[in-house]
mmCIF file of C-alpha atoms in Angstrom:
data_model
loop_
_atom_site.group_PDB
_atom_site.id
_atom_site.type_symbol
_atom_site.label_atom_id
_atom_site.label_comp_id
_atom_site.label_asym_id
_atom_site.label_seq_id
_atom_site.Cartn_x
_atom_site.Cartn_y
_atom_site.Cartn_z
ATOM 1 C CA UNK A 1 50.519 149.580 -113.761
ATOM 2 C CA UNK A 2 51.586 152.554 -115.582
ATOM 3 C CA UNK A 3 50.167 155.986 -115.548
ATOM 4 C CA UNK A 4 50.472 158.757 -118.396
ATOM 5 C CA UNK A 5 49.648 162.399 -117.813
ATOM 6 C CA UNK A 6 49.650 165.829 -120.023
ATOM 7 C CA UNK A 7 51.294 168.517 -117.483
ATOM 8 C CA UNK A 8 52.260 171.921 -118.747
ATOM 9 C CA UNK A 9 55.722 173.028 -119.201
ATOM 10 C CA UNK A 10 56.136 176.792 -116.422
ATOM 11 C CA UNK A 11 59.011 178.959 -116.004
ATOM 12 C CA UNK A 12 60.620 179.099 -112.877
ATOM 13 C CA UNK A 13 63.561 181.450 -113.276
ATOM 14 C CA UNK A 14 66.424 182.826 -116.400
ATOM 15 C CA UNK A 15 66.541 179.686 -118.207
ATOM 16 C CA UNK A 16 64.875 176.919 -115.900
ATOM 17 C CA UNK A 17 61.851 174.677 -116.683
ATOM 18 C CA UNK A 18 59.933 172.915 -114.594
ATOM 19 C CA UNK A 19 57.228 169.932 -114.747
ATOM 20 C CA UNK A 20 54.761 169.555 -111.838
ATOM 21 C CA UNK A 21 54.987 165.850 -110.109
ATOM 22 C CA UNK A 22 52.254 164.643 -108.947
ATOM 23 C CA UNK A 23 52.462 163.888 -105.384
ATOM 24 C CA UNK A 24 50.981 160.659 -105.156
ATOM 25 C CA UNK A 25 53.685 159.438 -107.746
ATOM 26 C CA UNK A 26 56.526 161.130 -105.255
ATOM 27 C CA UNK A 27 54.823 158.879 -102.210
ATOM 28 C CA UNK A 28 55.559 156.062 -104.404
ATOM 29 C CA UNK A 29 59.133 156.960 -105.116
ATOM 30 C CA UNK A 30 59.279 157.389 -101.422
ATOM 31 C CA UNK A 31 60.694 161.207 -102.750
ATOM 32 C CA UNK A 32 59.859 164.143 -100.296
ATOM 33 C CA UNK A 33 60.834 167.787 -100.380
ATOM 34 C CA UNK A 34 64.553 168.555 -100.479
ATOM 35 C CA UNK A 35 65.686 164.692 -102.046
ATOM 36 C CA UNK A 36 68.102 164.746 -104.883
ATOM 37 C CA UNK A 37 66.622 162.740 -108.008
ATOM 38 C CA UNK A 38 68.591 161.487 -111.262
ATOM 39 C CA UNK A 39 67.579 163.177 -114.435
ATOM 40 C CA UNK A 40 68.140 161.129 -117.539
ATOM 41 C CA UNK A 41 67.816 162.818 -121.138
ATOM 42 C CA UNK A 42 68.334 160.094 -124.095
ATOM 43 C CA UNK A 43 67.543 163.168 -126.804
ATOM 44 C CA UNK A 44 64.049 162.413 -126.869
ATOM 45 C CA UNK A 45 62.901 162.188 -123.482
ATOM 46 C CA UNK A 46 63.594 163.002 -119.910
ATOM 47 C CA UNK A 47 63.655 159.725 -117.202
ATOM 48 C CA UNK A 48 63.698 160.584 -113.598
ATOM 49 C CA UNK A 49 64.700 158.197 -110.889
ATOM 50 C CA UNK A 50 65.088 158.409 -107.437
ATOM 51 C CA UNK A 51 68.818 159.401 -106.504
ATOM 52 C CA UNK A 52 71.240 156.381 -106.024
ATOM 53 C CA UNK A 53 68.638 153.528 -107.111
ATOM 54 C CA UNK A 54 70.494 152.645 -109.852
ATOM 55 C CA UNK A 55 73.598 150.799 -107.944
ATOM 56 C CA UNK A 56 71.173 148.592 -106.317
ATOM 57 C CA UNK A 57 72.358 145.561 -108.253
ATOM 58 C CA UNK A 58 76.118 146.508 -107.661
ATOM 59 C CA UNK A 59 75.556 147.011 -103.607
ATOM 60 C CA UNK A 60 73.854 143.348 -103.775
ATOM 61 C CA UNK A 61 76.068 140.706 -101.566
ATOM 62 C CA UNK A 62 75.889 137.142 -102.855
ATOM 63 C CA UNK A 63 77.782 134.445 -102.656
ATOM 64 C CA UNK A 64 78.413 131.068 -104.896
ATOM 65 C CA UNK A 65 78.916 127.899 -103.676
ATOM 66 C CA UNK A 66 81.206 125.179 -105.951
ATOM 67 C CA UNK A 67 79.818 122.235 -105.680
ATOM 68 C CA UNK A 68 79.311 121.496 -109.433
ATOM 69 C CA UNK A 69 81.624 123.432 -111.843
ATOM 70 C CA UNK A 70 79.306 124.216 -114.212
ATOM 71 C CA UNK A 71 76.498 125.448 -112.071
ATOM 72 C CA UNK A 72 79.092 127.820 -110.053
ATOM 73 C CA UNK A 73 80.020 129.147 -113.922
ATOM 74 C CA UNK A 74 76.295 129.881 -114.708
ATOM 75 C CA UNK A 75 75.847 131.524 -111.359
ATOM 76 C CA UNK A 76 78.644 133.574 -111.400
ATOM 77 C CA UNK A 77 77.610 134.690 -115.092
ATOM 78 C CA UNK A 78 74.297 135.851 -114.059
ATOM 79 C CA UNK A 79 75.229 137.381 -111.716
ATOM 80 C CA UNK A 80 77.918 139.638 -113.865
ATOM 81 C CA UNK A 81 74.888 139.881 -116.308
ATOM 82 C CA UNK A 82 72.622 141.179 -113.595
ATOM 83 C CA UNK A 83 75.073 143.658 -113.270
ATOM 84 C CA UNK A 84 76.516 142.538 -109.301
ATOM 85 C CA UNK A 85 80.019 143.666 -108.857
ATOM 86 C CA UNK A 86 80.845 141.480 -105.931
ATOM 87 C CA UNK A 87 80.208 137.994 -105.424
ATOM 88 C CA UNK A 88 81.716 135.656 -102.753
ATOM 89 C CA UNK A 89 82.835 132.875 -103.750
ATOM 90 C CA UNK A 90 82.742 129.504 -101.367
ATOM 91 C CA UNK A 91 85.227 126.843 -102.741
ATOM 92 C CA UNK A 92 88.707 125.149 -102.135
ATOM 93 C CA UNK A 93 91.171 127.179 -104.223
ATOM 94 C CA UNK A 94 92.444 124.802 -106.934
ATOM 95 C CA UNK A 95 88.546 124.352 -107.621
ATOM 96 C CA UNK A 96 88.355 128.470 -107.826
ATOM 97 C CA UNK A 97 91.146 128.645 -110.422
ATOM 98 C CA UNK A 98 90.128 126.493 -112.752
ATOM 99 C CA UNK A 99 86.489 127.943 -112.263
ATOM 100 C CA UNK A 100 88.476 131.191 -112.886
ATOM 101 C CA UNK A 101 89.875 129.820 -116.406
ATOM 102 C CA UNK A 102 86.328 129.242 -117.578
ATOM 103 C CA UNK A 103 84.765 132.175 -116.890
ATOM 104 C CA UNK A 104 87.287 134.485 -118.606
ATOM 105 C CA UNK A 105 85.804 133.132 -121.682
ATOM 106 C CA UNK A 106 82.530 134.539 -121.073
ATOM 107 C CA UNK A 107 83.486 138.052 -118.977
ATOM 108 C CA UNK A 108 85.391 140.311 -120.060
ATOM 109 C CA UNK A 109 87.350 141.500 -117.089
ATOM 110 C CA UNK A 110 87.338 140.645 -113.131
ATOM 111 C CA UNK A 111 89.752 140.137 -110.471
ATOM 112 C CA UNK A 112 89.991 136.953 -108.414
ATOM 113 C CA UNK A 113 90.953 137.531 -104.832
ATOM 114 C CA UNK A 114 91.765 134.236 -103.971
ATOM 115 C CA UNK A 115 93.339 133.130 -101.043
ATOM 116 C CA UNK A 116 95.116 129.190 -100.657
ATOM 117 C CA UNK A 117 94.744 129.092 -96.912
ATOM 118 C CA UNK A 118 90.587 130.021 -97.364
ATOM 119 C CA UNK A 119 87.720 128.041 -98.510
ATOM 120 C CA UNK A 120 85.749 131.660 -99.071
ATOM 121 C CA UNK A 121 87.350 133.759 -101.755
ATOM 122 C CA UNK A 122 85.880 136.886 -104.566
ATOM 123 C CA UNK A 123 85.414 137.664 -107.448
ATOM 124 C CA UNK A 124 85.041 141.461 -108.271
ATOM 125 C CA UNK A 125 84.168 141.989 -112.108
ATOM 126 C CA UNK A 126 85.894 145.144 -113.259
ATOM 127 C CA UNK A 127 84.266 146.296 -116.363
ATOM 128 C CA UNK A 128 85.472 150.030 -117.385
ATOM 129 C CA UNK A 129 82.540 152.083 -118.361
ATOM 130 C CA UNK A 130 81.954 152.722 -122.147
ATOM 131 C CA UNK A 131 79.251 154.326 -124.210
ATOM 132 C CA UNK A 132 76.895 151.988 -125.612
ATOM 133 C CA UNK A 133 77.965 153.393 -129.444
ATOM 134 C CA UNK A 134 81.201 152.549 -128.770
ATOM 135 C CA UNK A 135 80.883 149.360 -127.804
ATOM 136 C CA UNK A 136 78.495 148.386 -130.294
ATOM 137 C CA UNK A 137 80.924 149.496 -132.470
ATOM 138 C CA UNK A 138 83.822 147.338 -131.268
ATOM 139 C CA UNK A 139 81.326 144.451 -131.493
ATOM 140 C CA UNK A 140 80.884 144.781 -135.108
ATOM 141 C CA UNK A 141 84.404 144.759 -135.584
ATOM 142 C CA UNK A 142 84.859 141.630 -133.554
ATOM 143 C CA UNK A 143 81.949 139.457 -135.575
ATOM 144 C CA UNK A 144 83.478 140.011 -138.790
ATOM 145 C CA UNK A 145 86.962 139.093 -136.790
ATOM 146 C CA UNK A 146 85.290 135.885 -135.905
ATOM 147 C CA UNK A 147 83.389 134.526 -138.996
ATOM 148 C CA UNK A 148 86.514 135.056 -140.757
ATOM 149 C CA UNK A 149 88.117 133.275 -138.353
ATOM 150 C CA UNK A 150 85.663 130.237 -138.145
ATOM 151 C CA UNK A 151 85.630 130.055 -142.380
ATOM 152 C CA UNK A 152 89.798 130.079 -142.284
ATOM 153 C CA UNK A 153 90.445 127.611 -139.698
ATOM 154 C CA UNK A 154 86.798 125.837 -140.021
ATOM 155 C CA UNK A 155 86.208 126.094 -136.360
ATOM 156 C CA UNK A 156 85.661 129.054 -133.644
ATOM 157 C CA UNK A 157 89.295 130.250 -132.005
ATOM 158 C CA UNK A 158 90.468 132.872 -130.173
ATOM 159 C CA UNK A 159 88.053 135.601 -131.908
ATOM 160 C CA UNK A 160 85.008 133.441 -131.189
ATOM 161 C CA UNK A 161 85.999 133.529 -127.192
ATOM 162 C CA UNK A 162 86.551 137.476 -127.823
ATOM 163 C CA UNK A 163 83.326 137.860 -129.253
ATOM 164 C CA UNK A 164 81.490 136.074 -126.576
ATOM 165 C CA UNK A 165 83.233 138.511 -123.998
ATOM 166 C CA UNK A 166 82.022 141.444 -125.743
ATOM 167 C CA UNK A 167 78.784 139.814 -126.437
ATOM 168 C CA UNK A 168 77.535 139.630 -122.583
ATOM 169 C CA UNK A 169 79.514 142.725 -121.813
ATOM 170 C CA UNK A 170 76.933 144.274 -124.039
ATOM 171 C CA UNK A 171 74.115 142.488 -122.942
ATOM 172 C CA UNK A 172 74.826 143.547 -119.285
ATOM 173 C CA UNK A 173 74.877 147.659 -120.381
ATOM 174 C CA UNK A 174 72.243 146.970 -122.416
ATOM 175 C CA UNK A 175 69.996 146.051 -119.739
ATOM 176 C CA UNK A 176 71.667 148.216 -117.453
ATOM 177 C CA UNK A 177 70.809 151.311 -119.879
ATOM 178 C CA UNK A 178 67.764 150.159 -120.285
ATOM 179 C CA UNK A 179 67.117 150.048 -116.154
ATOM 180 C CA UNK A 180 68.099 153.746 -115.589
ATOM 181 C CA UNK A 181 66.044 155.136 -118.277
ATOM 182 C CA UNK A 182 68.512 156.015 -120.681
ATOM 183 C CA UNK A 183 67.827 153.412 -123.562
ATOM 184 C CA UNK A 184 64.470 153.546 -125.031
ATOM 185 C CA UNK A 185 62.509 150.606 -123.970
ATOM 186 C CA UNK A 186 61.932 149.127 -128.102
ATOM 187 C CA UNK A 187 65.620 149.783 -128.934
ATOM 188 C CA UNK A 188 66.804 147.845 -125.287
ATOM 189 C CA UNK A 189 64.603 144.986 -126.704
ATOM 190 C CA UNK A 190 65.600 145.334 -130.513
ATOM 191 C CA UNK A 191 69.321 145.438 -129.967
ATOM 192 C CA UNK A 192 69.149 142.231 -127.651
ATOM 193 C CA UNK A 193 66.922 140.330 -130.105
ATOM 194 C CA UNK A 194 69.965 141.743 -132.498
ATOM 195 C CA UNK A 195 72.683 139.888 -130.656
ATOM 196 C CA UNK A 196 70.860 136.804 -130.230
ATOM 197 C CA UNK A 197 70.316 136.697 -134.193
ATOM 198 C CA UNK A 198 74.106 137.795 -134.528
ATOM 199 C CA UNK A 199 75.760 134.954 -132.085
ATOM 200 C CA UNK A 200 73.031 132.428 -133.891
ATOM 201 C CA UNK A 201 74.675 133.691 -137.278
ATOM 202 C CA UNK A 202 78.306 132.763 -135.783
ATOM 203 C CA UNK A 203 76.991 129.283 -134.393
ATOM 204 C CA UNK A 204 75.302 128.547 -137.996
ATOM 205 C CA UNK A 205 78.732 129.739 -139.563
ATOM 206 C CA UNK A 206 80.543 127.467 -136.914
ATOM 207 C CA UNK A 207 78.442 124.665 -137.457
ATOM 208 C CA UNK A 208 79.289 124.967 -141.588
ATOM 209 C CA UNK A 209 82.844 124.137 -140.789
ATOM 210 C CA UNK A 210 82.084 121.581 -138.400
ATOM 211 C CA UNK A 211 80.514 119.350 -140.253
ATOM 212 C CA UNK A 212 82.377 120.821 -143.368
ATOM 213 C CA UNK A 213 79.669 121.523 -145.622
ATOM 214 C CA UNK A 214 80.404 122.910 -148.893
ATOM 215 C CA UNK A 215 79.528 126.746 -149.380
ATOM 216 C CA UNK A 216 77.484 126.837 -152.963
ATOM 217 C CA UNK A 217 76.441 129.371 -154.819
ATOM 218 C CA UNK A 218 72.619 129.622 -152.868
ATOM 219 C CA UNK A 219 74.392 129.339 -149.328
ATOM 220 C CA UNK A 220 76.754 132.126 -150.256
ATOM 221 C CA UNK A 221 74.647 134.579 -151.180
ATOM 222 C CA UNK A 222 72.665 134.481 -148.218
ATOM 223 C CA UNK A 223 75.150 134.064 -146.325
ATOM 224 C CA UNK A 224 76.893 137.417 -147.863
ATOM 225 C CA UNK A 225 73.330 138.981 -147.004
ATOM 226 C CA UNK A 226 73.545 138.153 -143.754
ATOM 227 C CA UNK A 227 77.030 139.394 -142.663
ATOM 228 C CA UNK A 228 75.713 143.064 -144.453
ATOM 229 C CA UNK A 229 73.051 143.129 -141.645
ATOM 230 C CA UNK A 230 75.778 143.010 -139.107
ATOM 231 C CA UNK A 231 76.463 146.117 -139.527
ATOM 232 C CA UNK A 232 73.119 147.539 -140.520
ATOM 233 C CA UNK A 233 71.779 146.130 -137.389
ATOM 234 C CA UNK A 234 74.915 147.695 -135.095
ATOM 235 C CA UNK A 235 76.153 150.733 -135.974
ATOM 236 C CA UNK A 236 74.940 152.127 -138.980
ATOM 237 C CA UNK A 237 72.579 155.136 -139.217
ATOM 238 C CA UNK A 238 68.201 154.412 -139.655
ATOM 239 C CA UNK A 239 68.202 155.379 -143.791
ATOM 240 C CA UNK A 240 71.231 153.271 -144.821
ATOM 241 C CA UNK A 241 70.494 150.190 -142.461
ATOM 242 C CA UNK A 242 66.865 150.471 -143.830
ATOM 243 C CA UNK A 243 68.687 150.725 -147.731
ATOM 244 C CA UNK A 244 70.637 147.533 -146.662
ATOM 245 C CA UNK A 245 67.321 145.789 -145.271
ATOM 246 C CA UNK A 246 65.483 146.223 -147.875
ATOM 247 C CA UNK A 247 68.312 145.171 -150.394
ATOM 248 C CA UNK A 248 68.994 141.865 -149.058
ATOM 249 C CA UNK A 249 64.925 141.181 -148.746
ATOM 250 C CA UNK A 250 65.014 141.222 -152.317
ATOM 251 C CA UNK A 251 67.949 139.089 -152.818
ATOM 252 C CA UNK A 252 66.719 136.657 -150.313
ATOM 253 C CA UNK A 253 63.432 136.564 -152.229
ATOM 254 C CA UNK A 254 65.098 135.151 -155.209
ATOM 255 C CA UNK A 255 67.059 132.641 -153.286
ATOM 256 C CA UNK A 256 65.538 129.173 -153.305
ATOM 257 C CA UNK A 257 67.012 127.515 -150.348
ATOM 258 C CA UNK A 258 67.475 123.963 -150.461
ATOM 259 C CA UNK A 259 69.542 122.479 -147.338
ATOM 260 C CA UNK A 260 69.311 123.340 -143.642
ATOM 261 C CA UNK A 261 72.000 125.478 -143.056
ATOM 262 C CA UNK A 262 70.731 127.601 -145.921
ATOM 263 C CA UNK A 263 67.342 128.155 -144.864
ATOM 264 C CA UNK A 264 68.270 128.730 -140.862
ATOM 265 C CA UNK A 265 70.942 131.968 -142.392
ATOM 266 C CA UNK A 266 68.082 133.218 -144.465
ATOM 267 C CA UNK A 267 65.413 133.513 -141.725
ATOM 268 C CA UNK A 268 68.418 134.793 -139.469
ATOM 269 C CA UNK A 269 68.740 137.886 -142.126
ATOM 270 C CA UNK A 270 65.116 138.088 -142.241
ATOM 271 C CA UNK A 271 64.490 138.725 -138.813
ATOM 272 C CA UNK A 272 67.454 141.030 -138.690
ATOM 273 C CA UNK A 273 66.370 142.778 -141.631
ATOM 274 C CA UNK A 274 62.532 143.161 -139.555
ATOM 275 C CA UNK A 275 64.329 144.968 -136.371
ATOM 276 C CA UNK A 276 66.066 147.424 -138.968
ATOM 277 C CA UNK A 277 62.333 148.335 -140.675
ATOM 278 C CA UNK A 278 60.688 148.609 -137.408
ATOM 279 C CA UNK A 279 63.332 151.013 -136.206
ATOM 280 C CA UNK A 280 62.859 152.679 -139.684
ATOM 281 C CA UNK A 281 59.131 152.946 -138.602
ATOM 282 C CA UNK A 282 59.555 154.209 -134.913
ATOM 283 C CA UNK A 283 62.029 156.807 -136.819
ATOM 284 C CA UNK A 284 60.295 158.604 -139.159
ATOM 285 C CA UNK A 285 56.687 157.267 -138.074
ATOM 286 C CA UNK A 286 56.028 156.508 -141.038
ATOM 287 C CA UNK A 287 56.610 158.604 -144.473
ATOM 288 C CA UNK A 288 59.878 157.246 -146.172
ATOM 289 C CA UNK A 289 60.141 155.841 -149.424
ATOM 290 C CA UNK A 290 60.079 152.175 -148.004
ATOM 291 C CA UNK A 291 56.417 152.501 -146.411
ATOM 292 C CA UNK A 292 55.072 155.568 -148.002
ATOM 293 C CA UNK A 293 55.777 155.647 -151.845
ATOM 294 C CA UNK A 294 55.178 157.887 -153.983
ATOM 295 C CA UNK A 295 51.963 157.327 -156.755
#
């Protein structure tokens, strides 16, 4: 259960601050007198954490046994999601390299120390640190990559396996950020909602080629409306991902949708169009020109 107080801001010295913990919250921390702490400031709040806590999931020792392939796979993906660096691996070694072969479809990076002679090898995943903005942006890149790709060639290639790297690399530092304190809580949640809506928006695209149904006029335009919130969604700054929300809304409101795959894009841009206005909202809370016209 969470606790909220209203503590006064003193001066302690040229230039230092401080805030007043309350001690029963320190007992809880297990924090005494003289222990370092992690301070965390996301530019609109301050997150403090005891010192070290956040490598628990890194320090954690597991290990995976292959019995079934694709179990072992989902295992060891969880646990690079979960943020683990190390994870043993218990398996003969032709098993271990083919397991190997799948998995660098879904992680980005990781080094397999393997050994012929050993039924217990490792896998250490090796991910180089990025900022979240950066990678977002990367991401964005890579889905346009891979729908082009997918309506080219009609099915998902090289770009789609890319994209699914990059896709749980930023799930993992998205819940990562969001475990230290330095993602808000609602933008940990919205961005994950908006790569779940973005991959579903690939799948729909893939499944278009798949069973090679023809792109009309209706299925276009929403499907045009959808890519836009790609970007809107990612990277782009509150007032001109709102502009593009609230432009495709009213495109999509004049789209009758008549098949399937139509009507599964449009509610994809419709919920993606609903985490850009409720950022919109948390931003400016609330006196914009999209919920506060003027008479």
């Amino acid at each position: 259960m969470s606790e909220r107080l209203v503590k006064r801001v003193n001066v302690v010295g040229r230039g230092s601050l401080s805030v007043i913990l309350p001690k029963r919250w320190a007992e809880a921390l297990g924090l005494k007198p003289g222990d370092r702490v992690n301070l965390i400031f996301d530019g609109s709040r301050v997150v403090l954490t005891p010192y070290g806590s956040e490598g628990a999931a890194e320090e954690m020792s597991i290990m995976v046994k292959v019995d079934k392939e694709e179990v072992a796979l989902r295992k060891l993906t969880a646990s690079y999601f979960e943020g683990v660096t190390r994870v043993k691996v218990r398996s003969d070694y032709d098993a271990l390299v083919r397991l190997s072969e799948r998995l660098r479809d879904v992680v980005p990076s990781f080094v397999l120390m393997g050994d012929p002679q050993s039924t217990v090898h490792e896998v250490v995943f090796t991910d180089v640190e990025a900022s979240l903005p950066d990678l977002l942006r990367a991401f964005d890149s890579i889905v346009y990559r891979a729908l082009e790709e997918i309506e080219e060639v009609g099915y998902p290639g090289p770009m789609y396996r890319e994209f699914m790297r990059k896709y749980l690399h930023l799930l993992r530092t998205i819940k990562h950020s969001a475990a230290q304190g330095s993602l808000d809580t609602y933008e940990a949640v919205d961005l994950a909602l908006a790569l779940e809506y973005v991959k579903e928006l690939i799948d729909v695209v893939s499944r278009l080629g798949r069973d090679r149904i023809e792109v009309d006029t209706e299925l276009g335009q929403v499907l045009d409306s959808a890519k836009a919130l790609v970007g809107a969604i990612l990277v782009e700054d509150v007032e001109s991902a709102t502009a593009v929300a609230d432009k495709v809304l009213q495109i999509l409101d004049e789209i009758p949708c008549t098949t399937d795959a139509c009507s599964s894009l449009k509610y994809l841009a419709t919920r993606m169009s609903e985490i850009v206005l409720g950022r919109c909202i948390r931003s400016k809370a609330c006196r914009c020109k999209y919920f506060f016209p003027k008479v």
